[in-house]
Amino acid sequence: MTSMETESGCSGGDGGELDAVVSACVLGGFSEASETRALLSSLLEVHGDMMASESTTERFLVIMNRYQEQPHLLDPHLEWMLNIILDIVRSEKSPPSLVHLSFKFLYIMCKVRGYKIFMQLFPHEVADVQPVLDLLARQDPKDSETWETRYMLLLWLSMTCLIPFDLHRLDGYLESDSGQAREPIMDRILAIAKSYLLVSDCSRDAASVLISKFMTRPDVKQKRLGDFLDWNLTTISQTNDQSMRDIMVLDGALQSLAKLYKHGKRDDLLQYAPTILQCLEQKQLSESSQAMLRKLCVKLIQRLGLTFLKPRLAAWRYQRGCRSLAANLSMPQSAIIAAAVTPEVQVQKQEEDYDIPEEVETVIEQLLVGLKDKETIVRWSAAKGIGRLTGRLPKELADEVVGSVLDCFSFQETDNTWHGGCLALAELGRRGLLLPSRLTDVVPLIIKSLTYEEKRGACSVGSNVRDAACYVCWSFARAYEPKELKPFVTDIASALLITTVFDRDVNCRRAASAAFQENVGRQGTFPHGIDILTAADYFAVGNLTNCYLNISVYIAGFPEYTKAMIDHLVAMKINHWDGAVRELTTKALHNLTPQAPDYMAATVLPKMLLMAVGPDLHSRHGAILACAEITHALHKLGLQTNRTVVEIISSESVDALKNIHQTIHDRKQYRGFGGELMRPAMCSLIEKLSLSKMPFKGDPLITGWQDLIDDTIKTLHLFSSGLKDSIIAAVVSALSALCEEYYQADSDTQEVLVSQYIDGLKSPQMLTRCGSALALGSLPAFMIHGKVMQILEGLQQMCALSQKDGTFTEARRDAVRAVAQVCVKAGVCAQGSPDSSLCLENVAEVYGVLLDSMNDYTTDSRGDVGAWVREAAMSSLMEVTLQVAGGAPEILSADLVKCTMCCLAQQSAEKIDRSRAHAGSIFLRLLHSTEPAVPHIPHREELLNIFPPETTTSLNWNAPSQAFRYITKLLGLPEYQRHTLLGITVSVGGITQSTVEFSSQWLFDYLRGIQGDGAAMTQFGDTLLIIFRDNLRNDRVSIPFLKMLNQMLANGCFEIFTTREDHPFCVELLNLCKEFKKTKCISKLRACTAAFCGLVQFQGEVRKKVLSQLLMLLCHHFPVVRKTTASQMYEMILTYDDVADAEVLDDVMTVLSDTNWESDLAAVRTHRNQLCDWMGVPRPKVIDKKPVSAS
């Protein structure tokens, strides 16, 4: 279906998209001709250099591979390319390495263009036979590096065999110089061909081509054909398919026979065909475990069958007429009719004198078996064989073959058999061998094939069957006149559109779209074809959700297809094995309900209600969801006509909807594996029935629904991890709708539920906490009125305690979300009660919870799970801030806004792309918000200059190259400097290369800009020290800080401080670095050592203290630290050569480089002390730890 997909792809999309596809995929010509000529000419220079020859070959491969899909563009250039290489090959001065490299280039060209076309360009004169034969004789068949040479030489030899002279004329005198008889050329070629049929590389394929050309020569077939076939059959009979060696031998033998019977004359080969067929039957290759051998066996058998039958076109075949539009237009109408119709009498007369050999029945039987093979390549070959043979059979026998093919479409057969049957039908239809009288039998089977699917375990098979059925429809469009297909148009069009829109596999959807397009174009009878193709083109059907929810609605708007699409969803997709397809199906039914509301209410809904309490789990799940969606859709339609849903559906349906929960509960179907599907489905039903305002107020059913919701929240930890999020979402949505509709006048239930969910926040089960928090956030406004502080205190307490312990991360995330939801539903009132709204008294407390959550950096085995909480806190801050700014901006203090914006700026500079993008988008949302405008944003004007309005859409925060370019500009704003620098510290000292590269690049760019401003550098240094001091015991910041500090020192960012001895910044920085010398963290010690080496650039006492610290690290009790310190000190002295006196500089470097610093500590200490003396640093004293005496 590849060509069909290409055609279909060109029909849709807007002009820009189409142009982009065309420019990307369609080439106008061979644009690299000059470069290719240069590459081929350079072979003489590069062949001896392995690297150069490999580079040249790779470049040539890249150029040629561009033309894999349009190889015809190479045709005008192939001749001169071939001549350049053949000149090299024919030259006696060319060494073997150059010859092999040249043939490798020839093979690349041949692979792209195809050997059938390329081999025709080889020179094939008498003078070429002997040189090619001699060159081939000198090759080593076992050399795996030069197989391309042998492959191309065999193809060349195949062409030279076409010379019209008898080969014995080329032998001349057969006596050699030594007096021994020389072998004739005919025998030499045959010997070479036989030997290469047995090799394991691609030369075997070329040898089979050589056999097909050589053995069909008049002189060779008289003298050698019988002997060769005897040798071939002996080889086949003496091998098996158990060893790899025998498999290769069988492959070569079968290939050579298949090609020989393809190209040879029937009269020459007919006498041997029965013997070969008998040999194949005895060998039973159809039962081989090797797919390639089975394919070759089928290919050979069909060639034998064609040999048994005379080469004639069946006069009875259906002929639509000439396929060429130009030819049709040039012929008179009478000629077209005469060409398309063959008199019945003439057909019968031709068939009466036509005897069919008995072997044909065996051949057809073998091909029918091949249609059922487990490999596609075998089935495809068998299908083509059946098409070719049927075209030479009389009408009655051909009809029997068609009947046998139709027998493949039994539900007792496997998906492989259905696939083979579809391929065979497509071949028969394409060749005009499937008469219109058979269409009544064929079309229903094809329509079944378009929806064929068999469940196998946790998945299904049948996509290949559906794809092949689309191919059949495509071929029928080209094979039959519109009047022949007219009775079946509605069925075929509906089936193709159903596959186009509702098939799970994208290749089947696109194949069906292409087949529909072909039928619209060639038949012209498909209803609304052009309109549908515009909406359901190659690109549009690529997205499954778009197909189900949008394209299906458009197509169902045409009454010819509405009922068929709904029936398909009800019959085939509601019970689909894939849960995602079932859910999409129910949403599609919701969208399709306005197209046929009466049919949905009277027919579909009762069917779904029966399935909803049926035995099959998947059917039950899909049916419950469908009942929910259809009922809700009918309710929305009723609102337009002032009718309730109860007036639209029958009373029996209302009772059935009401009884679903109790039936499932009584059968205990909420338990176990099925409960994972039943609970969220039932919650969806509760939600939709509540939204549909079903008259169930005061009914005990409501208590049962509530019990199900509460029990699900309490038992969430028992479900599979992959389904927990979807279950929680369904439960929360159901609770919100249920409370809104049925609890408005029930204050007792309101009190009980709020207290119950607040108590759930203290549950030992994390998921129960999650569910309880989200449940509190989903409660309607009337339920939380008067209980706002009670709810917020419960959420705050859970966040504070669990964050301190580092547990219940997901629960904290959901609690933070719930805080914003509660505040939004409670509303804002500046002087209101804190129990009823967000007001002056509780706004600071709410912001305190959210801002504390912005500092959640909890990590576990999953990584930085605190990012979930931080991202939820950012979203909640945005919602609360915009609500307060819009309702009561006077309660929003400048301090709260400043803390919010600074925390967002910090998160916008951190290392996780997703979190950075989330924070950045919220930062810009608050900054540029005008309705409402957020008050008290620090440095608003400067921020608007840094982030103009267009950055809200153009700035990609996920890309470090873009984000840090803007965020580092905040370092110049005093209010944002500390938080921004804290975020940048983690990014510059991180491990992600792109983040480190761009964050450091823009940080250093900012620092270079303030080098001349002493006050700005001093302020930056003070901020740096504050961050360092505050995070000394925080490894998340301290280790990246040391790495960033090392980069800053190496780049001379603090050069302004080096002009003054013992600058306070340098002294304080050193004192803070010294805090790490007692740590046992290797990575921290390494980073600290690098920082010390950078601090050496500062003059005065700082340098002496730094050297003292480094020399102490040379005797650290960790050998790896000693080795790292010595290595970095060596680099330090190379950089700052004034650290040691010139007289001892060489000695110092020799000791640092030559000493084994991982050896015994006592030996190392001697070298360290020597370094102390040379560098003028007091020797560190060893402090003996005195044992503590027992009291």
PDB file of C-alpha atoms in Angstrom, residues 373-453:
ATOM      1  CA  ASP A 373       2.071 -19.771   5.433  1.00  0.00           C
ATOM      2  CA  LYS A 374       3.074 -17.925   8.602  1.00  0.00           C
ATOM      3  CA  GLU A 375       5.416 -15.550   6.730  1.00  0.00           C
ATOM      4  CA  THR A 376       4.134 -12.662   4.627  1.00  0.00           C
ATOM      5  CA  ILE A 377       6.789 -13.066   1.904  1.00  0.00           C
ATOM      6  CA  VAL A 378       5.638 -16.635   1.255  1.00  0.00           C
ATOM      7  CA  ARG A 379       1.951 -15.709   1.166  1.00  0.00           C
ATOM      8  CA  TRP A 380       2.633 -12.781  -1.167  1.00  0.00           C
ATOM      9  CA  SER A 381       4.581 -14.983  -3.589  1.00  0.00           C
ATOM     10  CA  ALA A 382       1.831 -17.626  -3.508  1.00  0.00           C
ATOM     11  CA  ALA A 383      -0.822 -14.976  -4.207  1.00  0.00           C
ATOM     12  CA  LYS A 384       1.052 -13.710  -7.245  1.00  0.00           C
ATOM     13  CA  GLY A 385       1.483 -17.277  -8.434  1.00  0.00           C
ATOM     14  CA  ILE A 386      -2.229 -17.973  -8.185  1.00  0.00           C
ATOM     15  CA  GLY A 387      -2.942 -14.826 -10.161  1.00  0.00           C
ATOM     16  CA  ARG A 388      -0.504 -15.769 -12.912  1.00  0.00           C
ATOM     17  CA  LEU A 389      -1.680 -19.387 -13.202  1.00  0.00           C
ATOM     18  CA  THR A 390      -5.380 -18.554 -13.130  1.00  0.00           C
ATOM     19  CA  GLY A 391      -4.846 -16.251 -16.090  1.00  0.00           C
ATOM     20  CA  ARG A 392      -3.893 -19.283 -18.220  1.00  0.00           C
ATOM     21  CA  LEU A 393      -6.695 -21.613 -17.073  1.00  0.00           C
ATOM     22  CA  PRO A 394     -10.076 -22.222 -18.708  1.00  0.00           C
ATOM     23  CA  LYS A 395     -13.003 -20.386 -17.156  1.00  0.00           C
ATOM     24  CA  GLU A 396     -14.409 -23.392 -15.244  1.00  0.00           C
ATOM     25  CA  LEU A 397     -11.091 -24.356 -13.683  1.00  0.00           C
ATOM     26  CA  ALA A 398     -10.319 -20.751 -12.888  1.00  0.00           C
ATOM     27  CA  ASP A 399     -13.640 -20.449 -11.102  1.00  0.00           C
ATOM     28  CA  GLU A 400     -12.723 -23.501  -9.019  1.00  0.00           C
ATOM     29  CA  VAL A 401      -9.467 -21.775  -8.032  1.00  0.00           C
ATOM     30  CA  VAL A 402     -11.419 -18.673  -7.019  1.00  0.00           C
ATOM     31  CA  GLY A 403     -13.703 -20.884  -4.939  1.00  0.00           C
ATOM     32  CA  SER A 404     -10.698 -22.440  -3.208  1.00  0.00           C
ATOM     33  CA  VAL A 405      -9.349 -18.977  -2.422  1.00  0.00           C
ATOM     34  CA  LEU A 406     -12.712 -17.974  -0.952  1.00  0.00           C
ATOM     35  CA  ASP A 407     -12.514 -20.999   1.339  1.00  0.00           C
ATOM     36  CA  CYS A 408      -9.631 -19.201   3.102  1.00  0.00           C
ATOM     37  CA  PHE A 409     -12.179 -16.793   4.603  1.00  0.00           C
ATOM     38  CA  SER A 410     -13.474 -19.132   7.266  1.00  0.00           C
ATOM     39  CA  PHE A 411     -13.419 -18.195  10.936  1.00  0.00           C
ATOM     40  CA  GLN A 412     -11.829 -21.558  11.578  1.00  0.00           C
ATOM     41  CA  GLU A 413      -8.771 -20.381   9.655  1.00  0.00           C
ATOM     42  CA  THR A 414      -5.921 -18.321  11.093  1.00  0.00           C
ATOM     43  CA  ASP A 415      -5.203 -14.663  10.447  1.00  0.00           C
ATOM     44  CA  ASN A 416      -2.373 -15.735   8.120  1.00  0.00           C
ATOM     45  CA  THR A 417      -4.860 -17.572   5.902  1.00  0.00           C
ATOM     46  CA  TRP A 418      -7.188 -14.562   5.765  1.00  0.00           C
ATOM     47  CA  HIS A 419      -4.235 -12.368   4.833  1.00  0.00           C
ATOM     48  CA  GLY A 420      -3.151 -14.741   2.065  1.00  0.00           C
ATOM     49  CA  GLY A 421      -6.715 -14.925   0.771  1.00  0.00           C
ATOM     50  CA  CYS A 422      -6.940 -11.130   0.583  1.00  0.00           C
ATOM     51  CA  LEU A 423      -3.668 -10.904  -1.322  1.00  0.00           C
ATOM     52  CA  ALA A 424      -4.850 -13.574  -3.746  1.00  0.00           C
ATOM     53  CA  LEU A 425      -8.186 -11.826  -4.332  1.00  0.00           C
ATOM     54  CA  ALA A 426      -6.395  -8.552  -4.978  1.00  0.00           C
ATOM     55  CA  GLU A 427      -4.151 -10.229  -7.555  1.00  0.00           C
ATOM     56  CA  LEU A 428      -7.102 -11.949  -9.237  1.00  0.00           C
ATOM     57  CA  GLY A 429      -9.103  -8.728  -9.334  1.00  0.00           C
ATOM     58  CA  ARG A 430      -6.183  -6.690 -10.613  1.00  0.00           C
ATOM     59  CA  ARG A 431      -5.661  -9.138 -13.488  1.00  0.00           C
ATOM     60  CA  GLY A 432      -9.375  -9.237 -14.415  1.00  0.00           C
ATOM     61  CA  LEU A 433      -9.699 -12.878 -13.328  1.00  0.00           C
ATOM     62  CA  LEU A 434     -12.377 -12.226 -10.716  1.00  0.00           C
ATOM     63  CA  LEU A 435     -15.505 -11.941 -12.802  1.00  0.00           C
ATOM     64  CA  PRO A 436     -18.283  -9.552 -11.744  1.00  0.00           C
ATOM     65  CA  SER A 437     -20.556 -12.530 -11.123  1.00  0.00           C
ATOM     66  CA  ARG A 438     -18.314 -13.470  -8.191  1.00  0.00           C
ATOM     67  CA  LEU A 439     -18.524 -10.051  -6.528  1.00  0.00           C
ATOM     68  CA  THR A 440     -21.649 -11.039  -4.588  1.00  0.00           C
ATOM     69  CA  ASP A 441     -19.565 -13.711  -2.844  1.00  0.00           C
ATOM     70  CA  VAL A 442     -16.356 -11.704  -2.555  1.00  0.00           C
ATOM     71  CA  VAL A 443     -17.512  -8.295  -1.295  1.00  0.00           C
ATOM     72  CA  PRO A 444     -19.081  -9.568   1.992  1.00  0.00           C
ATOM     73  CA  LEU A 445     -15.838 -11.416   2.765  1.00  0.00           C
ATOM     74  CA  ILE A 446     -13.750  -8.309   2.086  1.00  0.00           C
ATOM     75  CA  ILE A 447     -16.004  -6.242   4.339  1.00  0.00           C
ATOM     76  CA  LYS A 448     -15.489  -8.808   7.102  1.00  0.00           C
ATOM     77  CA  SER A 449     -11.747  -8.670   6.466  1.00  0.00           C
ATOM     78  CA  LEU A 450     -11.750  -4.875   6.875  1.00  0.00           C
ATOM     79  CA  THR A 451     -12.736  -5.340  10.529  1.00  0.00           C
ATOM     80  CA  TYR A 452     -10.971  -8.662  11.156  1.00  0.00           C
ATOM     81  CA  GLU A 453      -9.369  -8.880  14.585  1.00  0.00           C
TER      82      GLU A 453
END
